[in-house]
Amino acid sequence: MARLLLHRLGGLVTTLLLSSVVIFGSLYLAPGSPENVLFGNRTPSAAARAAVRHRLHLDQPLPVRYWDWLTGVLHGDLGTSMVTGQPVADRVGSGLGTTALLVLFASLLVVVLGLGLGLLGAVRPGRLDGAVSAVSAVSVSVPPFVAATVLISVFAVRLGWLPASGRGNGLDGLVLPAVALALLSCGFLAQVTRNAVGEQLGREHVQTALARGLPRAAVLRSHVLRNALPPIVTAIGLLVAGMFASTLVVESAFALPGIGQLTIQSVAQKDFPVVQAVALLLVAAFVICNALSDLVQALIDPRLRTAGRTA
Amino acid sequence: MNPLLDLSGVTVTVPSAEGPRRLLDGIDLSLAPGEALGLVGESGSGKSMTMRAVTRLLPRGAAVSGAVRYDGAEVLAMDAGALRRYRDHEVGLVFQDPRAHINPTRRIGAFLVEALVRNRGVGKREALARAAAVLAEVGIDDPQRRLRQYPHEVSGGMLQRVMIASVLLAEPRLILADEPTTALDVTIQREVVTILDRLRRERGMGMVFITHDLDLALAVCGRVAVMYAGRIVEVRTAAGLHERAAHPYTLGLLGSRPSIDARSARLEAVPGRPIAAYEAGAGCAFAPRCLFAMEACDRTAPPLRAFDDGLVRCSRVEEIHAARTEATA
Ligand SMILES: Nc1ncnc2c1ncn2[C@@H]1O[C@H](COP(=O)(O)OP(=O)(O)OP(=O)(O)O)[C@@H](O)[C@H]1O
Ligand SMILES: [Mg+2]
């Protein structure tokens, strides 16, 4: 188990390093020089441009710039925003709380509702299962931006129950965005759960447990659900990671001051240091979600624990 | 003596796309306390389904009629609590494939003590001590280490012993063993059967031993019941079946055992494909494959009736018996 942990940790660091190279490289190799942002519509003199490039270290070779940036990041210095002149860390930090709260809220909805509905469908075949399947089939066909539009027009504009944009009071402003973010994932998790639990219910070892006179609830908990967890945990990992990406759309739709909105803004403004930082953050969220789901699976299924040794 | 287990007219029907399907058709069986009964028949004849009817572990939507009496109590009428107590205390199941039938994600120790701890409130430590003792009894070395291992870390033969140990731990009066050695290496099969047989005798437990292997059934059991298409076609003591089998199907099975001297000549002794209960017509289910069948056999199904110290389901059994005696005389 410790070996697997080390193995995963190593993989995590490697992935982050590689993606930082890709992000850094692709941003600076993209057409249009970064310093153009500063000049706006004006065409600068060659001397002025050279001075700016020197100040931003753009006149140095790419590997050197990457190294400077990387050592900066490792020391907690993410650079300075080209647009506002604020430290990147401040801009990112102010949005991080909102986004983390939003994704946490949405994840709770997904886990509670998706898992609950899927379980219900699996253990109550017939009409209830049919209803669960229908609901989840509809919800997986509603992408976040459609959900956002519908939710805003119904609950914010027509009914006026919740704010259409901004954080609002307390958690008010997060309710609709979280629902918009969670809807598709809820349906997906319900389907995965229903199939995984349904499959385990038919397993021979479950028959053994029932044949030994164990109470049905105990069989469901310790044998059916426990063994059905690996695919469910994988799905949750992927879905939560995906929700970080979907915050780009949802935060913009609801004008929430989070990382997603910051990403869209910085890309539009070509504020490269900020884009780099948020892109890396999204990658980190993705990688951490997947690593966590792998570890949880190894905890559940002892047959997966040797993975670190063979890989 | 009152029977420990008594099935009469047990019929199981499951729903299917083409309407209800009969899988068992009026099973009559009885087992005395401490007796070992073999249940033999080709694949699909309903041996496992019979065992599932005894424990009420039937497929979803199955309808069962008839009577399953355990020590006088009607199993089919038990409420959920009584059924759990019956499954926990009275019957123990040994399945064919221990790898599939033991939860792969939990330690062997957890599997062994689960029922004791959850159903009977035995303390974890005490339960583990008992489990270790029983593991030693089924011939497993270093039981303490085995308790901490996972199923995928031990061999199939060892896992089947673990399964047997789990049954012994519950101290039931009846063991139902469904092809307990079919999934194991040939070399291990004998060992596992020997252990099962010895411990059963020592503890005076009754056993229904399901197998394809008539020789094995004859060796382990005092009495053998032969099944065909969801029906019992012959019941007889092992010795009686060996020497005086009466039903044409049993005769065919005896002939189809691969024996060293005449292997190739005898394998085809029961030509044709076995059928399931729902595929049988109005007459004798075995008639289409029977060497002795006449027109009448296709029209009326014969009852299971007493013949020569056993029970046989065949209209022509007297004639066949007479002809055979004449031929060997
Ligand atoms: N869950 C089920 N649903 C519907 N039909 C089933 C189910 N399980 C078994 N059957 C059918 O019931 C009949 C009897 O099956 P059973 O498993 O009792 O046979 P068996 O004698 O144990 O055969 P084998 O030697 O292959 O184990 C077969 O025709 C089989 O197809
Ligand atoms: Mg079977």
XYZ file of C-alpha atoms and ligand atoms in Angstrom:
672
model
C 0.000 0.000 0.000
C 2.806 2.437 0.904
C 4.507 1.508 -2.342
C 1.383 2.240 -4.311
C 1.081 5.584 -2.554
C 4.655 6.539 -3.489
C 4.086 5.314 -7.009
C 0.971 7.449 -7.395
C 2.667 10.473 -5.834
C 5.543 10.167 -8.286
C 3.103 9.916 -11.160
C 1.277 12.966 -9.920
C 4.427 15.106 -9.816
C 5.524 13.875 -13.232
C 2.164 14.656 -14.781
C 2.133 18.138 -13.295
C 5.668 18.871 -14.528
C 4.919 17.618 -18.019
C 1.710 19.567 -18.274
C 3.427 22.706 -17.007
C 5.918 22.366 -19.889
C 3.096 21.895 -22.370
C 1.111 24.816 -20.996
C 4.133 27.119 -20.859
C 5.350 26.108 -24.287
C 2.012 26.326 -26.064
C 1.216 29.737 -24.617
C 4.508 31.289 -25.684
C 4.628 29.578 -29.035
C 1.102 30.743 -29.855
C 0.935 33.500 -32.467
C 1.039 37.068 -31.137
C 3.660 38.216 -28.676
C 2.655 38.507 -25.052
C 3.836 42.080 -24.753
C 1.270 43.214 -27.336
C -1.281 43.111 -24.540
C 0.472 46.039 -22.909
C 0.506 48.186 -26.023
C -3.134 47.640 -26.903
C -3.909 49.246 -30.289
C -0.785 51.364 -30.374
C 2.181 50.318 -32.454
C 5.261 50.759 -30.259
C 8.701 51.829 -31.420
C 11.277 49.084 -31.734
C 13.150 50.460 -28.702
C 10.061 50.572 -26.517
C 9.145 47.033 -27.508
C 12.667 45.814 -26.760
C 12.601 47.508 -23.350
C 9.313 45.858 -22.455
C 10.495 42.463 -23.699
C 13.588 42.813 -21.556
C 11.591 43.751 -18.473
C 9.328 40.709 -18.982
C 12.381 38.503 -19.687
C 10.852 37.726 -23.089
C 14.237 38.314 -24.748
C 15.647 35.207 -23.083
C 15.468 31.717 -24.594
C 12.324 29.675 -23.809
C 14.023 27.051 -21.578
C 15.528 29.791 -19.411
C 12.167 31.516 -19.083
C 10.518 28.211 -18.204
C 13.141 27.535 -15.569
C 12.715 31.002 -14.045
C 8.964 30.561 -14.026
C 9.159 27.059 -12.536
C 11.532 28.043 -9.727
C 9.233 31.008 -9.076
C 6.222 28.701 -8.834
C 8.066 26.368 -6.490
C 8.805 29.342 -4.260
C 5.174 30.394 -4.315
C 5.670 33.184 -6.841
C 3.282 32.779 -9.751
C 4.366 36.034 -11.424
C 2.505 39.243 -12.085
C -0.631 39.815 -14.082
C 0.113 41.702 -17.285
C -3.293 43.334 -17.226
C -3.751 44.487 -13.634
C -0.187 44.348 -12.393
C -1.360 42.391 -9.318
C 0.501 39.272 -8.245
C -1.027 36.281 -10.010
C -1.301 34.499 -6.677
C -3.667 37.202 -5.403
C -5.926 37.062 -8.438
C -6.069 33.275 -8.371
C -6.421 33.134 -4.602
C -9.457 35.407 -4.527
C -11.342 33.108 -6.911
C -10.154 29.835 -5.490
C -12.486 29.838 -2.494
C -15.577 30.409 -4.626
C -14.676 27.700 -7.109
C -13.713 25.186 -4.453
C -16.975 25.803 -2.620
C -18.963 25.526 -5.850
C -17.365 22.225 -6.847
C -17.676 20.858 -3.313
C -21.362 21.773 -3.231
C -21.980 20.239 -6.653
C -19.982 17.101 -5.740
C -22.113 16.591 -2.642
C -25.228 16.839 -4.790
C -23.784 14.348 -7.259
C -22.712 11.822 -4.645
C -25.878 11.998 -2.544
C -28.408 12.112 -5.378
C -26.552 10.053 -7.972
C -25.598 7.310 -5.546
C -29.010 7.342 -3.877
C -30.985 7.156 -7.110
C -28.725 4.484 -8.570
C -29.008 2.331 -5.457
C -32.758 2.727 -5.388
C -32.999 1.657 -9.010
C -30.801 -1.383 -8.470
C -32.502 -2.789 -5.377
C -36.082 -2.001 -6.424
C -36.506 -3.423 -9.910
C -39.738 -2.638 -11.707
C -41.526 0.683 -11.752
C -39.143 2.550 -9.440
C -36.133 1.369 -11.427
C -37.886 2.498 -14.613
C -38.457 5.952 -13.151
C -34.828 6.220 -12.031
C -33.585 5.183 -15.460
C -35.829 7.730 -17.179
C -34.778 10.584 -14.877
C -31.082 9.800 -15.221
C -31.348 9.394 -18.997
C -32.866 12.878 -19.254
C -30.381 14.480 -16.879
C -27.305 13.106 -18.681
C -28.498 14.851 -21.835
C -28.487 18.318 -20.225
C -25.049 19.940 -20.439
C -24.186 22.580 -17.812
C -24.664 25.603 -20.085
C -28.215 24.512 -20.984
C -28.976 23.748 -17.347
C -27.624 27.184 -16.371
C -29.840 28.968 -18.885
C -32.970 27.100 -17.840
C -32.286 27.495 -14.116
C -31.670 31.219 -14.465
C -34.823 31.817 -16.455
C -37.038 29.751 -14.136
C -35.687 30.174 -10.609
C -33.974 33.543 -10.855
C -35.964 35.517 -13.430
C -39.491 34.070 -13.282
C -39.731 32.943 -9.647
C -37.071 35.247 -8.253
C -36.102 32.756 -5.550
C -32.362 32.904 -6.036
C -29.906 35.376 -7.536
C -29.151 35.082 -11.256
C -25.603 36.345 -10.841
C -22.904 36.994 -8.273
C -22.283 35.368 -4.892
C -25.410 36.802 -3.163
C -25.814 36.306 0.617
C -24.098 33.306 2.129
C -24.539 30.344 -0.152
C -27.537 31.742 -2.062
C -25.528 32.536 -5.130
C -24.009 29.069 -5.274
C -27.232 27.044 -5.305
C -28.212 27.446 -8.951
C -24.629 27.169 -10.292
C -24.084 24.013 -8.238
C -27.279 22.470 -9.574
C -26.334 23.417 -13.133
C -22.916 21.873 -12.606
C -24.247 18.718 -10.932
C -27.222 17.786 -13.091
C -25.463 15.852 -15.838
C -23.047 14.189 -13.401
C -25.922 13.134 -11.115
C -27.614 11.271 -13.924
C -24.353 9.698 -15.028
C -23.441 8.554 -11.528
C -26.957 7.158 -11.029
C -26.517 5.044 -14.158
C -23.054 3.838 -13.178
C -24.227 3.026 -9.640
C -27.336 1.207 -10.826
C -25.328 -0.972 -13.203
C -22.503 -1.687 -10.770
C -24.848 -2.542 -7.890
C -27.136 -4.542 -10.171
C -24.168 -6.557 -11.374
C -22.962 -7.284 -7.839
C -26.460 -8.310 -6.739
C -26.255 -11.180 -9.199
C -22.816 -12.295 -8.021
C -22.247 -15.690 -6.484
C -20.571 -14.333 -3.361
C -23.714 -12.352 -2.606
C -25.682 -15.590 -2.862
C -23.255 -17.123 -0.363
C -23.813 -14.253 2.060
C -27.596 -14.647 1.811
C -27.263 -18.420 2.153
C -25.526 -17.872 5.502
C -28.557 -16.063 6.835
C -26.982 -12.605 6.985
C -29.505 -9.754 7.145
C -30.266 -8.214 3.771
C -29.104 -4.765 4.845
C -25.740 -6.168 5.954
C -25.354 -8.067 2.680
C -26.129 -4.915 0.724
C -23.623 -2.883 2.718
C -20.667 -5.221 3.186
C -20.874 -7.216 -0.022
C -22.956 -5.573 -2.720
C -22.154 -1.903 -2.217
C -18.587 -2.457 -1.096
C -17.755 -4.486 -4.185
C -19.663 -2.150 -6.490
C -17.617 0.842 -5.306
C -14.596 0.699 -7.648
C -16.439 1.749 -10.837
C -18.500 4.209 -8.806
C -15.383 5.808 -7.318
C -13.766 6.019 -10.752
C -16.859 7.767 -12.049
C -16.911 10.196 -9.131
C -13.224 11.025 -9.685
C -13.766 11.740 -13.356
C -16.981 13.652 -12.785
C -15.512 15.901 -10.082
C -12.473 16.560 -12.268
C -14.815 17.363 -15.149
C -16.748 19.764 -12.959
C -13.608 21.850 -12.467
C -13.502 22.255 -16.233
C -17.230 23.023 -16.402
C -16.801 25.887 -13.931
C -15.507 27.888 -16.919
C -18.974 27.812 -18.433
C -21.071 27.893 -15.292
C -19.198 30.689 -13.506
C -19.396 32.821 -16.617
C -23.130 32.153 -16.968
C -23.784 33.117 -13.345
C -21.084 35.834 -13.185
C -19.446 34.100 -10.244
C -16.018 35.488 -9.319
C -14.189 32.157 -9.386
C -11.305 30.498 -11.171
C -13.471 29.547 -14.126
C -14.463 33.105 -14.834
C -10.895 34.274 -14.272
C -9.690 31.740 -16.836
C -12.131 32.942 -19.489
C -11.218 36.596 -18.791
C -7.467 36.041 -18.824
C -7.595 34.064 -22.040
C -9.626 36.823 -23.679
C -7.147 39.431 -22.395
C -4.124 37.275 -23.252
C -2.960 37.676 -19.642
C -0.501 34.816 -19.983
C 0.879 34.525 -16.432
C -2.659 34.202 -15.095
C -3.688 31.719 -17.803
C -0.644 29.610 -16.981
C -1.458 29.537 -13.310
C -5.146 28.651 -13.701
C -4.456 26.075 -16.393
C -1.944 24.378 -14.125
C -4.446 24.511 -11.285
C -7.107 22.805 -13.413
C -4.647 20.110 -14.443
C -3.693 19.630 -10.795
C -7.354 19.271 -9.837
C -7.812 16.645 -12.548
C -4.732 14.673 -11.614
C -5.459 14.767 -7.895
C -9.046 13.592 -8.433
C -7.849 10.614 -10.449
C -5.070 9.730 -8.028
C -7.508 9.866 -5.120
C -9.957 7.593 -6.896
C -7.169 5.084 -7.622
C -6.109 5.057 -3.995
C -9.651 4.570 -2.741
C -10.030 1.646 -5.132
C -6.872 0.018 -3.871
C -8.230 0.389 -0.349
C -11.421 -1.398 -1.375
C -10.016 -4.116 -3.594
C -6.831 -5.854 -2.408
C -6.229 -7.241 -5.895
C -5.439 -3.734 -7.131
C -2.787 -3.084 -4.498
C 0.031 -4.724 -6.377
C -0.417 -2.312 -9.307
C 2.557 -0.197 -8.222
C 4.854 -3.215 -8.376
C 3.977 -4.381 -11.860
C 3.664 -0.946 -13.471
C -36.854 -41.954 12.279
C -38.357 -38.650 11.149
C -36.623 -37.302 8.088
C -34.306 -34.295 8.511
C -35.265 -32.978 5.102
C -38.342 -33.897 3.151
C -39.328 -32.529 -0.239
C -42.645 -33.427 -1.763
C -43.942 -32.292 -5.113
C -41.528 -29.345 -5.261
C -42.142 -27.486 -8.488
C -40.302 -24.309 -9.494
C -41.413 -22.033 -12.303
C -39.610 -18.935 -13.545
C -40.979 -16.241 -15.834
C -39.451 -15.902 -19.301
C -40.161 -14.070 -22.521
C -42.103 -17.089 -23.810
C -44.187 -17.417 -20.650
C -43.581 -19.326 -17.419
C -40.911 -22.011 -17.521
C -40.946 -25.033 -15.290
C -37.451 -25.864 -14.011
C -38.369 -28.450 -11.379
C -41.329 -30.749 -11.792
C -42.608 -32.369 -8.622
C -39.403 -33.288 -6.780
C -39.864 -35.894 -4.015
C -36.826 -36.495 -1.849
C -36.182 -37.354 1.732
C -33.075 -37.436 3.865
C -32.609 -38.976 7.308
C -30.459 -37.207 9.944
C -26.817 -38.018 9.357
C -27.475 -39.557 5.958
C -25.535 -38.718 2.792
C -27.604 -38.568 -0.371
C -26.092 -38.165 -3.819
C -27.933 -36.105 -6.429
C -26.764 -37.025 -9.907
C -27.757 -35.953 -13.394
C -26.559 -34.264 -16.552
C -26.124 -30.508 -16.815
C -29.438 -28.626 -16.634
C -31.358 -31.425 -14.955
C -32.144 -29.165 -11.980
C -29.709 -30.351 -9.306
C -28.640 -26.845 -8.285
C -32.198 -25.580 -8.545
C -33.296 -28.281 -6.089
C -30.679 -27.075 -3.632
C -31.807 -23.504 -4.163
C -35.392 -24.524 -3.445
C -34.267 -26.115 -0.169
C -32.684 -22.808 0.940
C -35.221 -20.608 -0.845
C -32.464 -18.919 -2.821
C -34.466 -18.980 -6.038
C -34.065 -16.742 -9.086
C -35.968 -13.482 -9.070
C -39.666 -13.919 -9.853
C -39.597 -17.703 -9.359
C -42.759 -19.378 -8.100
C -42.389 -22.503 -5.987
C -45.079 -24.988 -4.948
C -45.064 -28.245 -3.026
C -43.509 -28.686 0.395
C -39.963 -28.430 1.750
C -39.986 -29.695 5.325
C -36.881 -29.363 7.485
C -37.150 -31.212 10.786
C -40.912 -30.911 10.469
C -40.969 -27.150 9.779
C -42.250 -25.894 6.429
C -39.405 -23.907 4.872
C -41.565 -22.361 2.163
C -43.808 -20.803 4.830
C -41.042 -19.325 7.024
C -41.028 -15.572 7.605
C -37.851 -13.586 6.976
C -36.517 -14.031 10.521
C -37.173 -17.768 10.670
C -35.665 -18.209 7.217
C -32.467 -16.413 8.285
C -32.187 -18.545 11.408
C -32.735 -21.667 9.296
C -30.057 -20.660 6.797
C -27.652 -19.656 9.540
C -28.048 -22.551 11.997
C -29.416 -25.496 10.072
C -28.044 -25.710 6.527
C -24.569 -25.051 5.183
C -23.863 -24.639 1.485
C -20.641 -25.638 -0.233
C -20.565 -24.251 -3.747
C -18.787 -25.410 -6.856
C -16.570 -22.389 -7.421
C -15.149 -20.984 -4.170
C -13.406 -18.143 -6.030
C -16.716 -16.778 -7.212
C -18.591 -17.653 -4.045
C -16.278 -15.917 -1.560
C -16.109 -12.129 -1.584
C -12.695 -11.338 -3.156
C -12.315 -7.981 -1.434
C -12.342 -9.247 2.154
C -9.868 -11.278 4.174
C -10.435 -14.988 4.682
C -10.808 -14.349 8.402
C -13.551 -11.802 7.800
C -15.378 -14.273 5.567
C -15.140 -17.056 8.129
C -16.331 -15.114 11.155
C -18.931 -12.910 9.500
C -21.959 -15.098 10.232
C -20.855 -15.887 13.804
C -20.262 -12.253 14.635
C -23.259 -10.772 12.893
C -25.896 -13.438 13.470
C -24.910 -14.880 16.801
C -23.140 -12.033 18.536
C -19.919 -14.003 19.092
C -17.009 -11.676 19.910
C -14.572 -11.042 17.068
C -11.576 -12.467 18.912
C -13.434 -15.577 20.033
C -14.824 -16.092 16.507
C -11.355 -15.822 14.965
C -10.003 -18.373 17.436
C -12.773 -20.778 16.468
C -12.126 -20.117 12.787
C -8.433 -20.928 13.222
C -9.301 -24.185 14.958
C -11.651 -25.252 12.169
C -9.093 -24.320 9.503
C -6.682 -26.687 11.209
C -9.377 -29.374 11.160
C -9.801 -29.109 7.397
C -6.061 -29.564 7.054
C -4.840 -26.006 6.536
C -1.371 -25.213 7.893
C -0.627 -21.972 9.688
C -4.270 -20.931 10.108
C -3.362 -17.608 11.739
C -1.613 -16.492 8.574
C -4.427 -17.731 6.340
C -6.966 -15.706 8.294
C -5.135 -12.537 7.295
C -4.798 -13.485 3.631
C -7.119 -12.532 0.807
C -8.866 -15.164 -1.334
C -6.714 -14.383 -4.400
C -3.591 -15.206 -2.403
C -4.478 -18.874 -1.886
C -5.099 -21.819 -4.218
C -8.520 -23.060 -5.325
C -8.231 -26.223 -3.257
C -7.335 -24.229 -0.167
C -10.228 -21.863 -0.804
C -12.657 -24.755 -1.061
C -11.400 -25.947 2.329
C -12.032 -22.454 3.627
C -15.575 -22.723 2.268
C -16.018 -26.072 4.025
C -14.589 -24.569 7.221
C -17.104 -21.719 7.003
C -19.903 -24.281 6.886
C -18.493 -26.311 9.786
C -18.172 -23.157 11.899
C -21.935 -22.708 11.770
C -22.396 -26.295 13.028
C -25.400 -27.079 10.825
C -27.216 -30.420 10.753
C -27.398 -30.433 6.955
C -24.744 -29.768 4.330
C -25.674 -29.096 0.738
C -22.603 -29.557 -1.444
C -23.095 -28.546 -5.078
C -20.305 -30.092 -7.143
C -17.764 -29.091 -4.500
C -14.802 -30.456 -6.442
C -15.652 -29.849 -10.098
C -13.701 -26.575 -10.251
C -10.586 -28.061 -8.626
C -7.512 -29.829 -9.964
C -7.983 -33.575 -10.241
C -5.268 -34.181 -7.637
C -6.995 -31.925 -5.122
C -10.493 -33.297 -5.736
C -9.960 -36.502 -3.751
C -8.483 -34.635 -0.783
C -11.387 -32.215 -0.563
C -14.001 -34.972 -0.844
C -12.208 -37.016 1.811
C -12.153 -34.097 4.227
C -15.801 -33.295 3.629
C -16.785 -36.928 4.084
C -14.740 -37.434 7.264
C -15.922 -34.273 9.024
C -19.522 -34.958 8.047
C -19.384 -38.425 9.565
C -17.605 -37.240 12.723
C -20.260 -34.646 13.353
C -23.234 -36.692 12.256
C -24.381 -34.144 9.695
C -26.734 -34.977 6.855
C -25.502 -34.162 3.362
C -26.900 -33.771 -0.127
C -23.952 -34.248 -2.452
C -24.528 -32.979 -5.975
C -22.268 -34.236 -8.736
C -22.014 -35.220 -12.383
C -19.808 -38.061 -11.343
C -21.851 -41.152 -10.558
C -18.805 -43.054 -9.296
C -18.014 -40.293 -6.815
C -21.624 -40.233 -5.602
C -21.583 -43.997 -5.153
C -18.351 -43.758 -3.148
C -19.398 -40.940 -0.826
C -23.144 -41.447 -0.373
C -25.300 -44.161 1.108
C -28.132 -43.410 -1.265
C -28.271 -41.817 -4.691
C -31.073 -39.971 -6.488
C -30.868 -39.572 -10.252
C -32.421 -36.497 -11.882
C -33.524 -35.928 -15.421
C -35.279 -32.830 -16.813
C -36.309 -31.442 -13.440
C -37.630 -34.780 -12.153
C -36.294 -37.550 -9.951
C -36.154 -40.687 -12.097
C -34.571 -43.163 -9.703
C -33.605 -43.389 -6.029
C -31.695 -46.329 -4.650
C -28.951 -47.225 -2.167
C -25.486 -46.776 -3.582
C -24.869 -50.499 -3.526
C -28.263 -51.178 -5.098
C -27.724 -48.647 -7.835
C -24.339 -50.081 -8.620
C -25.705 -53.572 -9.054
C -29.379 -53.273 -9.926
C -30.042 -49.900 -11.536
C -33.483 -50.070 -13.127
C -34.189 -46.851 -15.002
C -32.943 -46.747 -18.611
C -31.370 -43.334 -17.941
C -29.440 -44.616 -14.923
C -28.354 -47.628 -16.936
C -27.111 -45.250 -19.587
C -25.203 -43.139 -17.015
C -23.589 -46.255 -15.567
C -22.621 -47.290 -19.073
C -21.275 -43.877 -19.995
C -18.767 -43.718 -17.180
C -15.371 -43.777 -18.778
C -13.858 -47.022 -17.600
C -10.290 -47.954 -18.405
C -11.042 -51.149 -20.304
C -13.743 -49.980 -22.700
C -13.609 -46.222 -22.740
C -14.349 -45.517 -26.373
C -17.150 -48.056 -26.698
C -19.081 -46.852 -23.666
C -19.007 -43.061 -23.759
C -21.963 -42.761 -26.117
C -24.263 -44.872 -23.954
C -26.867 -42.069 -23.546
C -27.166 -40.657 -27.048
C -28.828 -37.298 -27.609
C -28.938 -34.025 -25.715
C -30.389 -33.601 -22.214
C -33.472 -31.383 -21.998
C -34.741 -28.967 -19.355
C -38.023 -29.588 -17.535
C -39.910 -26.999 -19.601
C -38.885 -28.707 -22.842
C -40.515 -31.986 -21.860
C -43.797 -32.995 -23.492
C -46.795 -34.661 -21.896
C -45.173 -38.092 -21.708
C -41.981 -39.392 -20.131
C -39.311 -36.694 -20.402
C -36.609 -39.251 -21.164
C -38.582 -41.064 -23.890
C -36.967 -39.227 -26.847
C -33.548 -40.574 -25.814
C -34.656 -43.876 -24.368
C -33.614 -47.117 -26.053
C -36.699 -48.853 -24.642
C -39.327 -46.180 -25.380
C -42.627 -47.147 -26.932
C -45.473 -45.047 -28.240
C -47.236 -45.060 -24.872
C -44.164 -43.487 -23.224
C -44.699 -40.322 -25.268
C -48.302 -39.967 -24.112
C -48.376 -40.427 -20.343
C -45.761 -39.428 -17.798
C -45.011 -42.309 -15.419
C -45.084 -41.650 -11.653
C -42.160 -42.314 -9.317
C -43.021 -45.706 -7.805
C -41.452 -48.406 -5.670
C -39.530 -51.079 -7.496
C -36.966 -53.565 -6.207
C -36.175 -51.714 -2.946
C -35.912 -48.368 -4.675
C -37.998 -45.764 -6.517
C -38.190 -45.618 -10.296
C -40.032 -43.409 -12.760
C -40.528 -45.689 -15.766
C -43.640 -47.428 -17.207
C -41.681 -50.362 -18.609
C -39.346 -51.018 -15.700
C -40.675 -54.539 -15.033
C -40.317 -55.599 -18.673
C -36.849 -54.093 -18.945
C -35.788 -55.734 -15.694
C -37.089 -59.132 -16.833
C -35.357 -58.833 -20.183
C -32.060 -57.859 -18.569
C -32.204 -60.684 -16.050
C -32.902 -63.104 -18.869
C -30.021 -61.761 -20.938
C -27.451 -62.063 -18.134
C -28.739 -65.450 -16.934
N -31.538 -18.042 -12.688
C -32.186 -18.839 -13.576
N -33.231 -18.360 -14.272
C -33.868 -19.136 -15.172
N -33.545 -20.410 -15.434
C -32.505 -20.938 -14.768
C -31.772 -20.178 -13.803
N -30.787 -20.958 -13.320
C -30.907 -22.143 -13.948
N -31.930 -22.146 -14.819
C -32.382 -23.269 -15.648
O -32.875 -24.275 -14.779
C -32.546 -25.552 -15.268
C -31.858 -26.343 -14.176
O -30.644 -25.694 -13.871
P -29.659 -26.182 -12.721
O -28.647 -25.116 -12.546
O -30.452 -26.598 -11.542
O -29.010 -27.448 -13.407
P -27.877 -28.393 -12.812
O -28.470 -29.743 -12.792
O -27.379 -27.848 -11.552
O -26.800 -28.334 -13.962
P -25.201 -28.255 -13.829
O -24.760 -29.649 -13.691
O -24.789 -27.659 -15.115
O -24.873 -27.414 -12.642
C -31.675 -25.346 -16.501
O -32.494 -25.533 -17.641
C -31.257 -23.910 -16.413
O -31.134 -23.356 -17.700
Mg -25.552 -26.952 -10.976
